[in-house]
Coordinates of C-alpha atoms and ligand atoms in Angstrom, one line a residue:
M1 CA 76.9 81.0 78.0
T2 CA 77.5 84.8 79.4
I3 CA 75.8 86.6 82.5
K4 CA 74.9 90.6 81.5
I5 CA 76.5 92.7 82.9
K6 CA 74.5 96.0 83.9
N7 CA 76.2 97.5 86.8
I8 CA 79.9 97.4 88.8
C9 CA 81.4 97.9 91.8
C10 CA 84.4 98.6 92.1
I11 CA 86.3 99.3 95.7
G12 CA 88.4 100.8 96.5
A13 CA 89.2 104.1 94.3
G14 CA 93.2 104.6 94.2
Y15 CA 95.7 103.9 91.4
V16 CA 93.8 100.7 90.2
G17 CA 90.7 101.1 91.0
G18 CA 90.2 104.8 89.2
P19 CA 92.5 104.3 85.7
T20 CA 91.2 100.2 85.5
M21 CA 87.3 102.0 86.1
A22 CA 87.3 105.2 83.7
V23 CA 89.1 101.8 81.2
I24 CA 86.4 99.6 81.4
A25 CA 83.6 102.4 81.5
K26 CA 85.0 104.2 78.5
H27 CA 85.0 100.5 76.9
C28 CA 81.3 99.7 78.1
K29 CA 79.0 102.6 77.6
D30 CA 76.0 99.5 78.4
I31 CA 77.4 99.2 81.8
Q32 CA 76.8 101.4 84.6
V33 CA 80.7 101.4 86.7
N34 CA 80.6 103.4 90.6
V35 CA 83.9 103.0 92.1
V36 CA 83.3 103.6 95.7
D37 CA 85.9 104.0 98.5
I38 CA 85.4 104.8 102.5
N39 CA 87.6 107.9 101.6
K40 CA 86.0 111.2 101.7
K41 CA 88.5 113.2 100.2
R42 CA 89.6 110.8 97.9
I43 CA 86.2 111.1 96.4
N44 CA 85.8 114.4 96.0
D45 CA 89.3 114.9 94.4
W46 CA 87.8 112.0 92.1
N47 CA 84.7 114.5 91.5
S48 CA 86.8 117.8 91.3
N49 CA 85.5 119.7 88.0
N50 CA 89.3 121.1 88.0
L51 CA 90.8 117.9 86.8
D52 CA 94.6 119.3 88.4
K53 CA 92.9 117.5 91.4
L54 CA 92.2 114.1 90.6
P55 CA 94.2 111.8 92.7
I56 CA 95.9 111.0 90.5
Y57 CA 98.3 112.0 87.6
E58 CA 98.6 109.6 85.0
P59 CA 99.4 110.6 81.8
G60 CA 95.7 110.5 79.2
L61 CA 93.6 109.8 82.3
A62 CA 91.8 113.1 82.6
E63 CA 90.6 112.9 79.1
I64 CA 88.9 109.7 80.1
I65 CA 87.6 110.8 83.0
I66 CA 86.1 114.1 81.2
K67 CA 83.8 111.3 79.2
T68 CA 82.8 108.8 81.3
R69 CA 82.2 110.7 84.7
G70 CA 78.8 111.3 85.5
N71 CA 77.7 108.9 82.1
N72 CA 78.4 105.5 82.6
L73 CA 81.5 106.1 85.3
H74 CA 79.9 107.4 89.1
F75 CA 82.7 108.4 92.3
S76 CA 81.4 107.6 95.7
N77 CA 81.0 106.7 99.0
L78 CA 78.1 104.7 99.4
V79 CA 79.9 101.5 98.8
Q80 CA 76.7 99.1 100.3
E81 CA 74.1 101.3 98.5
N82 CA 76.8 100.0 95.1
I83 CA 77.6 96.9 96.0
A84 CA 73.6 96.2 96.8
S85 CA 73.2 96.9 93.5
A86 CA 76.1 95.4 90.9
D87 CA 76.1 92.2 89.5
M88 CA 80.0 92.4 89.3
I89 CA 82.0 93.6 91.9
F90 CA 86.0 94.5 91.9
I91 CA 88.5 94.6 94.9
S92 CA 90.7 97.5 94.4
V93 CA 91.3 97.7 98.1
N94 CA 95.3 98.0 98.9
T95 CA 96.9 95.1 100.5
P96 CA 100.0 96.4 101.9
T97 CA 103.0 94.5 104.6
K98 CA 102.0 93.6 107.8
K99 CA 102.9 96.3 110.5
S100 CA 102.4 94.7 113.0
G101 CA 101.4 90.7 114.8
F102 CA 101.9 87.3 112.8
G103 CA 104.3 88.0 109.9
A104 CA 105.4 91.5 110.9
G105 CA 107.3 93.2 107.8
K106 CA 106.6 90.4 105.4
A107 CA 102.4 88.5 104.6
S108 CA 100.0 90.4 103.5
D109 CA 97.8 93.0 105.4
L110 CA 94.9 91.4 104.4
K111 CA 92.4 93.8 107.2
W112 CA 90.7 95.3 104.1
I113 CA 90.2 92.0 101.7
D114 CA 88.4 91.1 105.3
L115 CA 86.2 93.5 105.3
C116 CA 85.0 93.8 101.8
A117 CA 84.5 90.5 102.0
R118 CA 81.7 91.0 104.7
E119 CA 80.4 93.7 103.1
I120 CA 79.8 91.8 100.1
S121 CA 78.7 89.0 101.8
K122 CA 75.9 91.3 104.0
Y123 CA 74.8 94.2 100.7
A124 CA 75.2 92.2 98.2
C125 CA 71.3 90.9 95.9
G126 CA 71.3 87.8 93.6
H127 CA 74.0 86.5 91.8
T128 CA 77.3 88.7 92.1
I129 CA 80.6 87.9 90.2
V130 CA 83.7 88.8 92.9
V131 CA 86.5 89.5 91.1
E132 CA 89.8 90.2 92.6
K133 CA 92.3 92.9 91.8
S134 CA 93.9 93.6 94.6
T135 CA 97.4 92.2 94.6
L136 CA 96.9 88.8 97.0
P137 CA 98.4 86.1 98.6
I138 CA 97.8 82.6 97.0
K139 CA 94.6 80.9 97.7
T140 CA 93.1 84.5 99.0
A141 CA 90.2 83.4 96.8
D142 CA 90.0 80.3 99.4
T143 CA 89.5 83.3 102.6
I144 CA 86.8 85.3 100.0
K145 CA 84.9 82.6 99.3
Q146 CA 84.2 81.3 102.9
I147 CA 83.6 85.1 104.3
L148 CA 80.9 85.6 101.1
G149 CA 79.2 82.0 102.2
S150 CA 78.9 83.3 105.4
S151 CA 75.0 85.5 104.8
K152 CA 72.9 83.1 102.6
K153 CA 69.6 85.4 102.2
T154 CA 68.7 89.0 101.8
P155 CA 67.2 90.9 104.0
A156 CA 63.7 90.1 102.2
G157 CA 64.6 86.4 102.1
E158 CA 66.2 86.6 98.3
L159 CA 69.0 83.8 98.1
K160 CA 72.2 85.4 97.2
T161 CA 75.4 83.4 95.1
F162 CA 78.9 84.4 94.6
S163 CA 81.8 83.2 92.0
V164 CA 84.6 84.3 92.7
L165 CA 87.4 85.1 90.2
S166 CA 91.4 86.0 90.2
N167 CA 92.2 88.7 87.7
P168 CA 95.3 90.4 89.3
E169 CA 96.5 93.7 87.5
F170 CA 99.5 94.0 85.5
L171 CA 99.6 98.2 85.0
S172 CA 103.1 100.6 85.8
E173 CA 102.5 103.9 87.0
G174 CA 103.1 106.9 84.5
T175 CA 101.8 104.5 81.8
A176 CA 98.3 102.9 83.3
I177 CA 96.4 104.0 80.6
N178 CA 98.4 103.0 77.8
D179 CA 99.0 99.5 79.6
L180 CA 95.0 99.0 80.2
E181 CA 94.4 99.9 76.6
N182 CA 97.0 98.2 74.7
P183 CA 97.8 95.2 77.8
D184 CA 100.0 92.8 77.2
R185 CA 98.1 90.1 78.2
I186 CA 94.5 89.6 80.3
L187 CA 95.2 87.1 83.5
I188 CA 92.1 85.3 84.5
G189 CA 91.5 82.7 87.3
G190 CA 88.5 81.1 88.5
E191 CA 86.6 77.7 88.7
E192 CA 83.2 78.8 86.6
K193 CA 82.7 78.9 83.0
E194 CA 79.9 81.4 83.0
S195 CA 82.4 84.0 85.0
I196 CA 84.8 83.4 83.4
D197 CA 83.3 84.3 80.4
T198 CA 81.5 87.1 81.4
L199 CA 84.7 88.8 82.4
I200 CA 86.3 87.9 78.5
S201 CA 83.5 89.1 77.8
I202 CA 83.5 92.5 79.5
Y203 CA 87.9 92.8 78.5
K204 CA 86.3 91.1 74.7
N205 CA 85.2 95.5 74.0
W206 CA 88.6 96.8 73.4
V207 CA 91.5 93.6 74.1
P208 CA 91.9 90.9 71.7
E209 CA 90.8 87.5 72.3
E210 CA 94.0 85.6 72.1
K211 CA 95.6 88.3 74.9
I212 CA 92.8 87.1 77.0
L213 CA 94.8 84.0 79.5
T214 CA 92.6 81.6 81.9
T215 CA 94.6 79.7 84.3
N216 CA 92.9 78.2 87.6
I217 CA 92.8 80.4 90.3
W218 CA 95.8 79.4 92.3
S219 CA 97.8 80.1 89.0
S220 CA 96.2 83.5 88.4
E221 CA 97.1 84.6 91.7
L222 CA 100.4 83.3 92.3
S223 CA 101.2 84.5 88.5
K224 CA 101.0 87.8 90.1
L225 CA 103.3 88.2 92.8
I226 CA 106.2 86.1 90.7
S227 CA 105.6 89.0 88.0
N228 CA 106.7 91.4 90.3
A229 CA 109.4 89.6 91.9
F230 CA 110.8 88.5 88.0
L231 CA 110.8 92.3 87.2
A232 CA 112.4 93.4 90.1
Q233 CA 114.9 90.9 90.5
R234 CA 116.2 92.6 87.1
I235 CA 116.6 95.3 88.3
S236 CA 118.4 94.9 91.2
S237 CA 120.2 91.7 89.3
I238 CA 121.6 95.3 86.8
N239 CA 122.0 97.6 89.6
S240 CA 124.3 94.7 91.0
I241 CA 126.3 95.5 88.4
S242 CA 126.5 99.6 88.3
A243 CA 128.5 98.6 91.6
L244 CA 131.0 97.0 89.4
C245 CA 131.3 98.6 86.3
E246 CA 132.0 102.0 88.9
K247 CA 134.9 99.7 89.7
T248 CA 135.9 98.3 87.0
G249 CA 135.7 101.5 83.8
A250 CA 132.8 99.2 82.2
N251 CA 130.1 101.3 81.2
I252 CA 126.6 100.8 82.9
K253 CA 124.7 101.9 79.5
E254 CA 126.8 99.7 76.9
V255 CA 126.6 96.5 79.5
S256 CA 122.8 96.9 79.2
L257 CA 122.6 97.5 76.0
A258 CA 125.2 94.0 74.6
I259 CA 123.2 92.1 77.4
G260 CA 119.5 93.0 75.9
G261 CA 120.5 92.7 72.1
D262 CA 120.5 89.1 73.6
K263 CA 116.5 87.6 72.3
R264 CA 116.3 85.7 75.2
I265 CA 117.1 88.5 78.2
G266 CA 114.8 90.8 76.0
K267 CA 115.9 95.2 76.2
K268 CA 113.8 96.2 78.8
F269 CA 113.7 96.1 82.4
L270 CA 117.9 96.7 82.0
N271 CA 118.0 100.4 83.7
T272 CA 120.0 100.9 86.6
G273 CA 118.3 103.2 88.9
P274 CA 118.7 104.6 93.3
G275 CA 117.0 101.2 93.6
F276 CA 113.3 100.4 92.8
G277 CA 110.0 102.0 94.4
G278 CA 106.8 102.5 94.4
S279 CA 104.0 100.2 96.6
C280 CA 104.2 96.7 94.4
F281 CA 107.6 95.9 94.3
K282 CA 109.1 95.1 98.2
K283 CA 105.8 94.4 99.3
D284 CA 104.9 91.6 96.8
I285 CA 108.8 89.8 97.0
L286 CA 108.2 90.3 100.7
N287 CA 104.7 88.4 100.4
L288 CA 106.4 85.8 98.7
I289 CA 109.7 85.0 101.3
Y290 CA 106.4 84.8 104.0
I291 CA 104.7 81.8 101.8
C292 CA 107.8 80.6 100.6
N293 CA 108.8 80.0 104.3
H294 CA 105.2 79.1 105.3
Y295 CA 105.3 76.0 102.8
G296 CA 108.5 74.6 104.6
L297 CA 110.5 76.4 101.2
P298 CA 113.6 78.2 103.2
E299 CA 116.2 78.5 100.4
V300 CA 113.5 79.3 98.0
S301 CA 113.1 82.5 100.4
N302 CA 116.1 83.0 101.1
Y303 CA 116.7 83.7 97.4
W304 CA 114.0 86.3 97.0
S305 CA 114.8 88.0 100.2
K306 CA 118.8 89.2 97.9
V307 CA 117.0 91.0 95.5
I308 CA 114.7 93.5 98.6
D309 CA 119.5 92.9 99.9
I310 CA 120.6 94.3 96.8
N311 CA 117.5 97.0 96.0
Q312 CA 118.0 98.6 99.5
W313 CA 122.5 98.5 99.2
Q314 CA 122.0 100.1 96.1
T315 CA 119.6 103.3 97.7
K316 CA 122.0 103.2 101.0
R317 CA 125.5 103.1 98.6
I318 CA 124.5 106.4 96.9
S319 CA 124.2 108.1 99.6
R320 CA 127.4 107.1 100.8
L321 CA 128.9 108.3 98.0
V322 CA 127.6 111.6 97.8
V323 CA 128.8 112.0 101.8
E324 CA 132.5 111.1 99.8
K325 CA 132.5 113.3 97.3
L326 CA 131.4 116.1 99.5
F327 CA 134.5 115.9 102.0
G328 CA 132.9 113.1 104.2
T329 CA 130.9 116.3 105.2
L330 CA 127.5 118.1 104.8
T331 CA 126.6 120.2 107.6
S332 CA 125.0 123.4 106.6
K333 CA 125.8 122.4 102.8
R334 CA 122.9 122.8 100.3
I335 CA 121.8 120.3 98.7
G336 CA 119.3 119.9 95.3
I337 CA 116.9 116.9 95.0
L338 CA 115.5 116.7 91.1
G339 CA 112.8 114.2 91.5
F340 CA 110.8 112.9 94.6
S341 CA 108.6 110.5 93.3
Y342 CA 109.6 106.8 92.6
K343 CA 109.6 107.0 88.8
A344 CA 108.8 109.5 85.9
N345 CA 104.7 110.5 84.6
T346 CA 103.5 109.9 88.5
N347 CA 102.7 111.6 91.8
D348 CA 103.2 108.4 93.7
T349 CA 105.8 108.3 96.2
R350 CA 105.5 104.7 98.0
E351 CA 108.8 103.8 98.7
S352 CA 110.2 105.9 96.3
P353 CA 114.3 105.7 97.1
A354 CA 114.1 109.4 97.0
I355 CA 112.5 109.6 100.5
N356 CA 115.3 107.6 102.4
I357 CA 118.6 108.9 100.6
C358 CA 116.8 112.4 102.1
K359 CA 116.3 111.0 105.0
D360 CA 120.5 109.9 105.0
L361 CA 121.4 113.4 103.5
L362 CA 119.0 115.5 106.5
E363 CA 121.0 112.8 109.0
E364 CA 124.3 113.9 107.6
G365 CA 123.8 118.2 108.2
A366 CA 122.6 119.1 104.8
I367 CA 119.7 121.4 103.9
L368 CA 117.7 120.2 100.6
Q369 CA 116.3 121.9 98.3
I370 CA 113.1 119.6 96.6
Y371 CA 111.8 120.4 93.1
D372 CA 109.3 117.3 92.0
P373 CA 107.1 118.5 88.5
K374 CA 104.2 116.5 90.7
V375 CA 104.8 115.7 94.1
S376 CA 103.0 118.4 96.5
F377 CA 104.9 120.4 99.6
E378 CA 102.8 118.1 101.4
Q379 CA 103.5 114.7 99.9
V380 CA 107.4 115.5 100.4
E381 CA 106.2 116.6 104.1
Y382 CA 104.3 113.8 105.1
E383 CA 107.4 111.0 103.4
L384 CA 110.1 113.2 105.4
E385 CA 108.7 114.3 108.9
N386 CA 105.0 112.0 108.8
C387 CA 103.3 114.9 109.0
V388 CA 104.4 117.4 112.0
E389 CA 103.0 120.6 111.7
L390 CA 105.0 123.2 110.2
D391 CA 104.1 126.6 108.2
S392 CA 102.9 124.9 104.6
K393 CA 102.6 128.6 103.6
K394 CA 106.1 129.3 103.6
N395 CA 106.9 125.6 101.8
I396 CA 109.2 125.2 104.9
S397 CA 109.8 122.5 106.9
K398 CA 111.3 122.8 111.0
F399 CA 113.6 120.3 109.5
N400 CA 116.3 120.7 106.6
W401 CA 114.6 120.9 103.4
I402 CA 112.9 123.4 101.7
Y403 CA 110.2 122.8 98.6
S404 CA 111.3 124.5 95.6
E405 CA 109.0 125.4 93.0
T406 CA 111.9 125.3 89.9
M407 CA 114.1 123.1 89.7
E408 CA 116.4 126.5 89.5
K409 CA 115.2 127.3 92.7
A410 CA 116.4 123.8 94.4
S411 CA 119.5 124.7 92.4
E412 CA 120.8 127.7 94.2
G413 CA 123.5 128.0 95.7
C414 CA 123.8 124.2 96.4
D415 CA 126.7 121.8 96.2
A416 CA 124.8 119.1 94.3
L417 CA 122.3 117.9 92.8
I418 CA 121.1 114.7 93.0
I419 CA 118.9 113.7 89.6
L420 CA 116.6 110.6 91.4
T421 CA 113.9 110.7 89.0
E422 CA 113.7 110.2 85.2
W423 CA 111.6 113.2 84.4
D424 CA 112.2 114.2 80.5
E425 CA 113.0 117.8 82.0
F426 CA 115.5 116.4 83.9
S427 CA 117.4 115.5 80.4
K428 CA 117.2 118.6 78.4
I429 CA 118.4 121.0 81.5
D430 CA 120.9 123.8 80.8
W431 CA 123.9 123.4 82.7
G432 CA 125.0 126.8 81.9
L433 CA 122.3 128.9 83.8
I434 CA 122.4 126.1 86.5
S435 CA 125.4 126.0 87.3
D436 CA 126.1 129.8 87.8
K437 CA 123.5 129.0 90.0
M438 CA 125.8 127.0 92.5
R439 CA 128.3 126.7 94.9
S440 CA 132.1 125.7 94.1
P441 CA 133.2 123.1 93.7
A442 CA 129.7 121.6 92.3
W443 CA 128.5 117.8 91.6
I444 CA 126.2 115.9 90.2
F445 CA 124.6 112.8 90.4
D446 CA 122.7 111.4 88.2
T447 CA 121.0 108.8 89.4
R448 CA 119.1 107.5 86.6
L449 CA 121.7 108.2 83.6
I450 CA 119.3 110.7 81.1
S451 CA 121.5 114.4 81.5
N452 CA 124.0 115.2 79.1
S453 CA 127.8 114.7 81.7
K454 CA 129.7 115.9 78.5
E455 CA 127.5 119.4 79.0
A456 CA 128.2 119.5 82.4
T457 CA 131.8 118.3 82.8
N458 CA 132.0 121.4 79.7
Y459 CA 130.7 124.1 82.6
G460 CA 132.9 123.2 85.3
L461 CA 131.0 120.6 87.3
N462 CA 132.1 117.6 88.4
V463 CA 129.6 115.0 87.2
W464 CA 129.2 110.8 88.8
N465 CA 127.1 108.7 87.0
V466 CA 125.5 105.3 88.1
G467 CA 127.2 102.9 87.2
I468 CA 129.7 104.7 85.0
G469 CA 131.3 106.3 88.0
D470 CA 133.3 110.0 87.2
Ligands
NAD1 P1 95.5 103.1 96.8 O1 96.3 102.5 98.5 O2 95.6 103.8 96.1 O3 94.0 102.5 97.2 C1 93.2 101.3 97.9 C2 91.9 102.2 98.0 O4 91.2 101.4 98.6 C3 92.1 103.3 99.2 O5 91.4 104.4 98.3 C4 91.2 102.8 100.6 O6 90.5 103.8 100.6 C5 90.1 101.9 99.5 N1 89.5 101.4 100.6 C6 90.3 100.3 101.8 N2 89.6 99.6 102.1 C7 88.2 100.0 102.0 C8 87.3 99.3 102.2 N3 86.4 98.6 102.9 N4 85.7 100.0 101.8 C9 86.2 101.0 100.4 N5 87.2 101.3 100.3 C10 88.5 101.0 100.5 O7 95.7 101.3 96.4 P2 96.5 100.8 94.8 O8 98.3 101.0 94.4 O9 95.3 101.3 94.3 O10 96.9 99.4 95.0 C11 95.3 98.7 95.1 C12 95.9 97.3 94.6 O11 96.3 96.9 93.3 C13 97.1 96.6 95.9 O12 96.1 94.9 96.0 C14 98.2 96.6 94.3 O13 99.0 95.7 94.8 C15 97.5 96.0 93.7 N6 98.3 96.5 92.3 C16 98.4 98.2 92.2 C17 99.3 98.4 90.9 C18 99.7 100.2 91.3 O14 100.0 100.7 90.0 N7 99.6 100.9 92.4 C19 99.6 98.2 89.9 C20 98.8 96.6 89.9 C21 98.5 96.2 91.0
UGA2 C1 105.1 97.6 88.6 C2 105.3 96.6 87.6 O1 106.0 97.1 86.0 C3 103.9 96.6 87.1 O2 103.3 95.3 86.2 C4 102.6 95.8 88.3 O3 101.5 96.0 87.6 C5 103.1 97.3 89.2 O4 103.9 97.2 90.0 C6 101.6 96.6 91.1 O5 101.7 95.6 91.1 O6 102.4 97.8 91.2 P1 105.3 100.4 88.9 O7 105.9 99.7 89.8 O8 104.7 101.4 88.9 O9 104.8 99.1 88.0 O10 106.5 101.1 87.7 P2 107.7 100.3 87.3 O11 107.8 100.3 86.1 O12 107.8 98.5 87.3 O13 109.2 100.8 88.1 C7 109.0 100.3 89.5 C8 110.7 100.8 90.0 O14 111.5 100.2 89.7 C9 110.3 102.3 89.3 O15 111.4 103.2 90.8 C10 111.4 102.1 88.4 O16 112.1 103.5 88.3 C11 112.2 101.7 88.5 N1 112.8 101.1 87.6 C12 111.9 100.6 86.3 C13 114.6 100.6 87.4 O17 115.2 101.0 88.7 N2 114.8 100.2 86.2 C14 113.8 99.8 85.2 O18 114.8 98.6 84.3 C15 112.8 99.4 85.4

């Protein structure tokens, strides 16, 4: 038995809510999908006729938005109204690390989840299936159930009931649409069979049934955290070995290939880099650490904390190395930063390793010329300066960085270029052209191993590659 779903409401129009609901709307034409958010600008941007203004850059997203928006996909700030008319509500709000109070710096801040549950409890009508889409600490479903249970009837006296499911999202930014269209698996945790089957019936519109995994609710909540922890652990493992390769003459690309050839290890997620970024890996591992301590498992929490330690160390050692190679001083030296997003094909800069590397270099007195194909000047400014006032028209901050519109501009007069994001265009750099613009002796630091170092060397540039050296 399944329940007929006519109206879905998704609370949170962010990197998960927007793309996920767009794909559901695409495949479930008989369902009205309403994505709501308290952030007015974000909703205006989702509704913009200029698709370049969508709040999220994600390959393939705009094409789906054109086909669905205004038909069965709607973006608005009408949170209460859309909760009231929904048969199923996805909670896709942010769950960042707490900044203050108990558990600050580790536990997830659940204030937005709490608020959503209260709004749902107050405004929902009839029977509503509430789906946890956000990444949450294990046992959050209990909290949500308790809050939902605080209101039993609508003002008109109609009985309200709820069923809570966990359905974590595994998409990666930059490949979100493909991940949503062809997921490795869909995970649904819950207790009531009817609600689980109803959610399965939605996914079955495009996902093969054998990919839909059902578990108890706690396994589902925990598996999302553990999935991210395992992925991040692989990156810290390979990054730790990148440093050993640089010391010994081994080549990290060859080592990755050699170990990844073992099917038990696998090829994916073995790319060394400047450290993992993004809004989730660090926060989810911090949360895991917090949970392990809470349950009296300090050995387990210590184990996972090393994944974060190595990540911070990797980023810092790259900053230090740049200073060393440039004769120990960056004062008044120009450095071009190629890439500011935390990975390619996204405009997201949350926890990007570029932020800390840029800050380190600015502190050393460098003048930075920052270029990223999709990250705006305002976003770089926000990350580096926490929104101090500056003359945005000139693209010049009162600090020592300049926003460059092109890669060529970013390299003008530079003593060094640092590739920090693996944007495809950085794999095709014309080193002849770029070397003419730089000041000699010039350095290229490739933290993503995507540039043609041989060609750069042929044009007289010094090249340092992560996991290989110079
Ligand atoms: P986000 O910050 O991009 O979006 C969250 C949105 O929720 C914001 O626009 C915010 O204004 C809105 N919001 C917060 N409280 C609200 C309320 N009470 N009512 C209405 N709107 C409200 O976050 P995100 O990146 O989409 O992540 C959302 C969740 O999904 C997090 O738990 C995250 O860990 C998880 N997740 C993220 C990704 C990813 O790639 N970004 C992938 C998988 C899972
Ligand atoms: C990650 C997970 O891959 C998703 O499954 C998960 O849903 C999501 O977090 C989440 O919960 O938010 P995302 O952060 O978007 O997705 O992107 P990843 O491709 O995982 O990259 C994360 C960081 O690791 C990036 O900075 C990337 O450059 C880095 N990375 C990735 C490496 O340094 N090496 C690799 O081999 C892979």
